[in-house]
PDB file of C-alpha atoms in Angstrom:
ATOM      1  CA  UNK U   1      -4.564 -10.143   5.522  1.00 43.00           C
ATOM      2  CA  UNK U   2      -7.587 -10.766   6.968  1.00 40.00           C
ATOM      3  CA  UNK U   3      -9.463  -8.422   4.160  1.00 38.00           C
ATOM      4  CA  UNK U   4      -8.785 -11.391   1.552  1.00 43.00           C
ATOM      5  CA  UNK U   5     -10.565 -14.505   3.411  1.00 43.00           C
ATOM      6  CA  UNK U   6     -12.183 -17.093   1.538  1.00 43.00           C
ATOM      7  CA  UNK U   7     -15.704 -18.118   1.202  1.00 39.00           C
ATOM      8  CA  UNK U   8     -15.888 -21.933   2.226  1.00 41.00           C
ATOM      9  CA  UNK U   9     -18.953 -23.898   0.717  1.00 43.00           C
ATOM     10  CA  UNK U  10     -20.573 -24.947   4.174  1.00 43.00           C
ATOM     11  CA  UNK U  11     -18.291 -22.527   5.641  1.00 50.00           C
ATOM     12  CA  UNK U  12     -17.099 -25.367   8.338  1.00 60.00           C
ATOM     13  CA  UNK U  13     -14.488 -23.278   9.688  1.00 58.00           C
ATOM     14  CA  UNK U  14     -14.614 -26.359  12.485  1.00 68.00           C
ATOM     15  CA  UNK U  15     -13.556 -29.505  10.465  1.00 80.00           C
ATOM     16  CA  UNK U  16      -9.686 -30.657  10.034  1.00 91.00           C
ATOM     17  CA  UNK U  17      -7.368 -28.739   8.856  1.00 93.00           C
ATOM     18  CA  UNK U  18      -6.631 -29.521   5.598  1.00 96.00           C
ATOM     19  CA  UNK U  19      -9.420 -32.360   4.792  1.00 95.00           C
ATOM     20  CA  UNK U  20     -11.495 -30.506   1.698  1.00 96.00           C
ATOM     21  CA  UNK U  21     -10.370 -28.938  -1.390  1.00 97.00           C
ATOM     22  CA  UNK U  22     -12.115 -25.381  -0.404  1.00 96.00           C
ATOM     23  CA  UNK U  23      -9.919 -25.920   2.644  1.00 96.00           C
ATOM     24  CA  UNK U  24      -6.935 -26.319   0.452  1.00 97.00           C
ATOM     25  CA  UNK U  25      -7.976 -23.573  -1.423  1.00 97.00           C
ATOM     26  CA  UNK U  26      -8.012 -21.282   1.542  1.00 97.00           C
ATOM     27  CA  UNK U  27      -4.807 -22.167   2.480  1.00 98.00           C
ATOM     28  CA  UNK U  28      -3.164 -21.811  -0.539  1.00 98.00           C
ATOM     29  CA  UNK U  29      -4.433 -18.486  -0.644  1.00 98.00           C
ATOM     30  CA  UNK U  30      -3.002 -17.470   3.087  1.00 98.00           C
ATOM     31  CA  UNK U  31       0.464 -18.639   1.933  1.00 98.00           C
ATOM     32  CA  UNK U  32       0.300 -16.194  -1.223  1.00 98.00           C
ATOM     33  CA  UNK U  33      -0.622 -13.528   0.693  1.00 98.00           C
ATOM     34  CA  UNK U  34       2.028 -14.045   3.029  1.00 98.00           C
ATOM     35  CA  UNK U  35       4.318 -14.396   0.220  1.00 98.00           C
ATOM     36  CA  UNK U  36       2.606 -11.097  -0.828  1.00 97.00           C
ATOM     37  CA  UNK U  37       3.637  -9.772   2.679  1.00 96.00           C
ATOM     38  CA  UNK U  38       7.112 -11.032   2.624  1.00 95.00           C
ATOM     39  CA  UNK U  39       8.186  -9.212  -0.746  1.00 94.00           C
ATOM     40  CA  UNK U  40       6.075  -5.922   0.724  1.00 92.00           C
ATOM     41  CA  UNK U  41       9.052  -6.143   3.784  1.00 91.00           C
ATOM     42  CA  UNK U  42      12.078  -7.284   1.637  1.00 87.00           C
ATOM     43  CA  UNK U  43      11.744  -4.452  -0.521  1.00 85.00           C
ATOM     44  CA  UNK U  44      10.141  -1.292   1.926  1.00 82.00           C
ATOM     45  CA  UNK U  45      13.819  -0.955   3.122  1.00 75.00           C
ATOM     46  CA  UNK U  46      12.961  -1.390   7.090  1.00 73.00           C
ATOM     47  CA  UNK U  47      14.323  -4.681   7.546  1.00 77.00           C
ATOM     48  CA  UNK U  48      18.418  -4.511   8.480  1.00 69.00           C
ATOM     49  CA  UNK U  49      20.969  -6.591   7.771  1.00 65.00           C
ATOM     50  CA  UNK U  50      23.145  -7.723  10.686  1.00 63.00           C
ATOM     51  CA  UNK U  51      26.783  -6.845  10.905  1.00 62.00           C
ATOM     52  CA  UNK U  52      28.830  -8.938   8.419  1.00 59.00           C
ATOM     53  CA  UNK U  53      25.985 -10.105   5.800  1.00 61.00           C
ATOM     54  CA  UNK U  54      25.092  -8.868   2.613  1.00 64.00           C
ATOM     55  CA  UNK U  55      22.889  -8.207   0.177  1.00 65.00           C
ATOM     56  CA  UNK U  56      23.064 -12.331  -0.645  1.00 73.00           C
ATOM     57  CA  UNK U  57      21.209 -12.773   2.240  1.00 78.00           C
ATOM     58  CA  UNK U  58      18.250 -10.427   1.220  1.00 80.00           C
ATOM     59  CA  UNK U  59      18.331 -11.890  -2.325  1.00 84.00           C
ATOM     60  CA  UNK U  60      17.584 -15.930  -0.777  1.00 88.00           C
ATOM     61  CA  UNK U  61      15.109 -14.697   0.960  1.00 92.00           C
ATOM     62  CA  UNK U  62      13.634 -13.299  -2.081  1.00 92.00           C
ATOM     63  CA  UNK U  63      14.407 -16.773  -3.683  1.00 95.00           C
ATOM     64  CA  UNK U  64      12.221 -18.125  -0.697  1.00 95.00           C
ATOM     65  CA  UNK U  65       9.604 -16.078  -1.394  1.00 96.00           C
ATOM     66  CA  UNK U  66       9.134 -17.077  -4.999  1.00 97.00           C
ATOM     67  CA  UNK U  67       9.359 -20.978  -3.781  1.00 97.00           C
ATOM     68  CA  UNK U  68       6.416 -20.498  -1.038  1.00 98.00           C
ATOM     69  CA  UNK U  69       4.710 -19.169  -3.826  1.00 98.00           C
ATOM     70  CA  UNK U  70       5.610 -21.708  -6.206  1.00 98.00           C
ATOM     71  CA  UNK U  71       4.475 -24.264  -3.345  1.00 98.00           C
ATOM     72  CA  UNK U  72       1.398 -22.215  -3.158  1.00 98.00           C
ATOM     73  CA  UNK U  73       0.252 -22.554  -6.912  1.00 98.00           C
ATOM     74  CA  UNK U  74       0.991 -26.160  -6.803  1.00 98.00           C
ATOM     75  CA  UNK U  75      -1.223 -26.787  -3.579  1.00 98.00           C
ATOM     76  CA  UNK U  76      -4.052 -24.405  -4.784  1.00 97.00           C
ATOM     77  CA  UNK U  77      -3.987 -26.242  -8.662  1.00 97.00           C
ATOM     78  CA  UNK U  78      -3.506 -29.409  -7.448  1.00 97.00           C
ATOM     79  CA  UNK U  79      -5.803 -29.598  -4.204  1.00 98.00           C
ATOM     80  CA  UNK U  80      -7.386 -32.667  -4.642  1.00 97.00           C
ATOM     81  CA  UNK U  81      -4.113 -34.535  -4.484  1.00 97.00           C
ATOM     82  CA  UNK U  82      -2.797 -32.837  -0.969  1.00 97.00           C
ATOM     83  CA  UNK U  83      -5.581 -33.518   1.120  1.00 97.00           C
ATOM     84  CA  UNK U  84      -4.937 -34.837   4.652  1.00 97.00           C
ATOM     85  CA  UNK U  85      -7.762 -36.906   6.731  1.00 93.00           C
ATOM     86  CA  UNK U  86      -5.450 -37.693   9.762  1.00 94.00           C
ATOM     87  CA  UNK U  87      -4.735 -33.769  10.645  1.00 95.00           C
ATOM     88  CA  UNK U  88      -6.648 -33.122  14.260  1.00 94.00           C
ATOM     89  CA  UNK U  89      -6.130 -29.538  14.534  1.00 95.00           C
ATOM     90  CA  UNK U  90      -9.523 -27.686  12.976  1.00 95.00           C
ATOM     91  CA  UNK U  91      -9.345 -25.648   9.984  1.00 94.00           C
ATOM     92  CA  UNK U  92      -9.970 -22.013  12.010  1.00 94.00           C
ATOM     93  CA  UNK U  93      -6.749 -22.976  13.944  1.00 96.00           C
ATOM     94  CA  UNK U  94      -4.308 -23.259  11.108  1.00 97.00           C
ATOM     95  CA  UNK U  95      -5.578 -19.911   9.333  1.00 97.00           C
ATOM     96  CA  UNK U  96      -5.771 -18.406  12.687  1.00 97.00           C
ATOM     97  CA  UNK U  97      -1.658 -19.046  12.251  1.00 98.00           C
ATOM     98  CA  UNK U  98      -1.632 -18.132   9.196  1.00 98.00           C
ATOM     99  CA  UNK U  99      -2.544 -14.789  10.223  1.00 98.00           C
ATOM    100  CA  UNK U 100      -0.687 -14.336  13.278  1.00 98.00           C
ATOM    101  CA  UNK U 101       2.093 -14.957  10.680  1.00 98.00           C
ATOM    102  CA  UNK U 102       0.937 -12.540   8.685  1.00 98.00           C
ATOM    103  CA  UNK U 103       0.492 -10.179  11.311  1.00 97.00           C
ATOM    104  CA  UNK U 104       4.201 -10.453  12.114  1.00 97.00           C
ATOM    105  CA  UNK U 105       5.702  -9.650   9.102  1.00 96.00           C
ATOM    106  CA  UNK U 106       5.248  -5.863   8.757  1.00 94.00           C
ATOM    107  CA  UNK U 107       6.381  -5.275  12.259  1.00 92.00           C
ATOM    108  CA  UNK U 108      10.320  -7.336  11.275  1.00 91.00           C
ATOM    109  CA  UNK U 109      13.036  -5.540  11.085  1.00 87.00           C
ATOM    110  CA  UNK U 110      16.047  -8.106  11.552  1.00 87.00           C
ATOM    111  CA  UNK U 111      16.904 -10.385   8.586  1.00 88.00           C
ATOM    112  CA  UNK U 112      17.624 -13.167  10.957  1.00 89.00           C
ATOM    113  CA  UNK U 113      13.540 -12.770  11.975  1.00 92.00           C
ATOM    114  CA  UNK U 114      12.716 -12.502   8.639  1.00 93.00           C
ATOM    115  CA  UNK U 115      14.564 -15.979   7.536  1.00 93.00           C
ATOM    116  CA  UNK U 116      13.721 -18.016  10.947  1.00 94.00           C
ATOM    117  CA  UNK U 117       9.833 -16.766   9.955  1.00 97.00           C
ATOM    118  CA  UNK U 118       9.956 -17.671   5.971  1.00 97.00           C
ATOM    119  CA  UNK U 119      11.752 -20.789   7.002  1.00 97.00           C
ATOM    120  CA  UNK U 120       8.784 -21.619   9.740  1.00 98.00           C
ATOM    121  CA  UNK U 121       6.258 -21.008   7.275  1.00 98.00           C
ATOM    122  CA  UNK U 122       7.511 -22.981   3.878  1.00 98.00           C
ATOM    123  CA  UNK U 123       8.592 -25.504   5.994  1.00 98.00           C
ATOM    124  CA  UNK U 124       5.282 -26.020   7.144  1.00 98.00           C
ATOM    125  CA  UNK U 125       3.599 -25.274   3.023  1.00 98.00           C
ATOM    126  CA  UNK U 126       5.531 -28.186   2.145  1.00 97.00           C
ATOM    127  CA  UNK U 127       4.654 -30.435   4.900  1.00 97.00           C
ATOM    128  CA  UNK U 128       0.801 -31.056   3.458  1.00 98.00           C
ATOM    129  CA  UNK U 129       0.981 -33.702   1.903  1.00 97.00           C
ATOM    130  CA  UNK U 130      -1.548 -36.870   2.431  1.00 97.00           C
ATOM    131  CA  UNK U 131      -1.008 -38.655   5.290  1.00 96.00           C
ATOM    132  CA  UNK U 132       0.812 -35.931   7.146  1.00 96.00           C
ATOM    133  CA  UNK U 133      -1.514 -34.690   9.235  1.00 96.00           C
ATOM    134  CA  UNK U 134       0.693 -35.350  12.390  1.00 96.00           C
ATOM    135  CA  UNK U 135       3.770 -33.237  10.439  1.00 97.00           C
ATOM    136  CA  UNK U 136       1.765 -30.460  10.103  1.00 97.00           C
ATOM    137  CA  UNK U 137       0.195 -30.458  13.205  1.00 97.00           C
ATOM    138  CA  UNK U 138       3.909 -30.505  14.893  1.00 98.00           C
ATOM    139  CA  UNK U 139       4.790 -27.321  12.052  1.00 98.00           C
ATOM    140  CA  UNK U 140       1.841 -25.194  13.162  1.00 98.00           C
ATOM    141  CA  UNK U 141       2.693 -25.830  16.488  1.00 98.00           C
ATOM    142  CA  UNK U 142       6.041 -24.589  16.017  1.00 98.00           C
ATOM    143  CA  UNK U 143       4.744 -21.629  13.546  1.00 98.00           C
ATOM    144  CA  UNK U 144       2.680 -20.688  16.423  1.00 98.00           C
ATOM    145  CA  UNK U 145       5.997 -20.655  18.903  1.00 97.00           C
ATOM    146  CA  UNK U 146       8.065 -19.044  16.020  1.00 97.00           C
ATOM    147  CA  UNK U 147       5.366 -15.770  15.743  1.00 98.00           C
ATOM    148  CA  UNK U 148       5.068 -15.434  19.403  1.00 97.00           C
ATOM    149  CA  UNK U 149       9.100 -15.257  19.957  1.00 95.00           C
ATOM    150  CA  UNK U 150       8.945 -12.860  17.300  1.00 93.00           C
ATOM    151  CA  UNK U 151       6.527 -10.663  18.294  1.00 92.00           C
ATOM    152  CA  UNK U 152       7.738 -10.113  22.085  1.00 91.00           C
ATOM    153  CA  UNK U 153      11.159  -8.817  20.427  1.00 80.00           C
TER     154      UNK U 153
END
């Protein structure tokens, strides 16, 4: 995903997370190419299904998809209205999450990953809002936690 980055005006990869609308932008933009990622792996046929589930269980996490996309549009259209000031973790960290994310998702091939990934990562799309910098510091945090389980399995 990294192919796709974003130009930032000033380029200050070092500033919060979250506290200008090109940083918005940019992070809008990481969750639709993870969404981009996700429906890549739901429909390449390598994930499996565990014993006793069924093709329900692929089809929410489709449904997820489309909603961290849907979340996506509405943070990148409406930026000016989601930024945080109170977020302490620096821009460069929370894409560098974003990626490790990313990174993860070709290499899944348990539905139960899949889900506890998507459900890391919308969680944490919803979570900007203004004022939450603390909530999404906690989310990336646990993003972070979430990839690196992940990826030693």
């Amino acid at each position: 995903m990294s192919r796709g980055r974003p130009f930032f005006k000033g380029n200050n990869l070092m500033a919060n997370a979250l506290s200008t609308v090109d940083h918005l932008h940019a992070v809008a933009d990481r969750f639709f190419g993870i969404a981009n990622l996700i429906h890549r792996q739901l429909n390449c046929g390598k994930v499996h299904q565990e014993p006793g589930s069924s093709w329900s269980d692929l089809h929410g996490l489709l449904i997820e998809e489309y909603g961290l996309r849907a979340r996506a549009a509405i943070l990148r259209n409406d930026a000016a209205a989601h930024l945080i000031s109170n977020c302490s973790i620096q821009e460069a960290e929370l894409l560098a999450v974003l990626e490790q994310a990313a990174e993860a998702i070709p290499n899944i091939r348990q539905v139960y990953q899949l889900r506890s990934l998507i459900a890391g990562i919308s969680t944490l799309c919803v979570g900007i809002s203004p004022g939450k910098g603390h909530v999404v510091e906690f989310l990336a945090a646990e993003l972070k936690k979430d990839v690196h389980r992940i990826s030693q399995t």
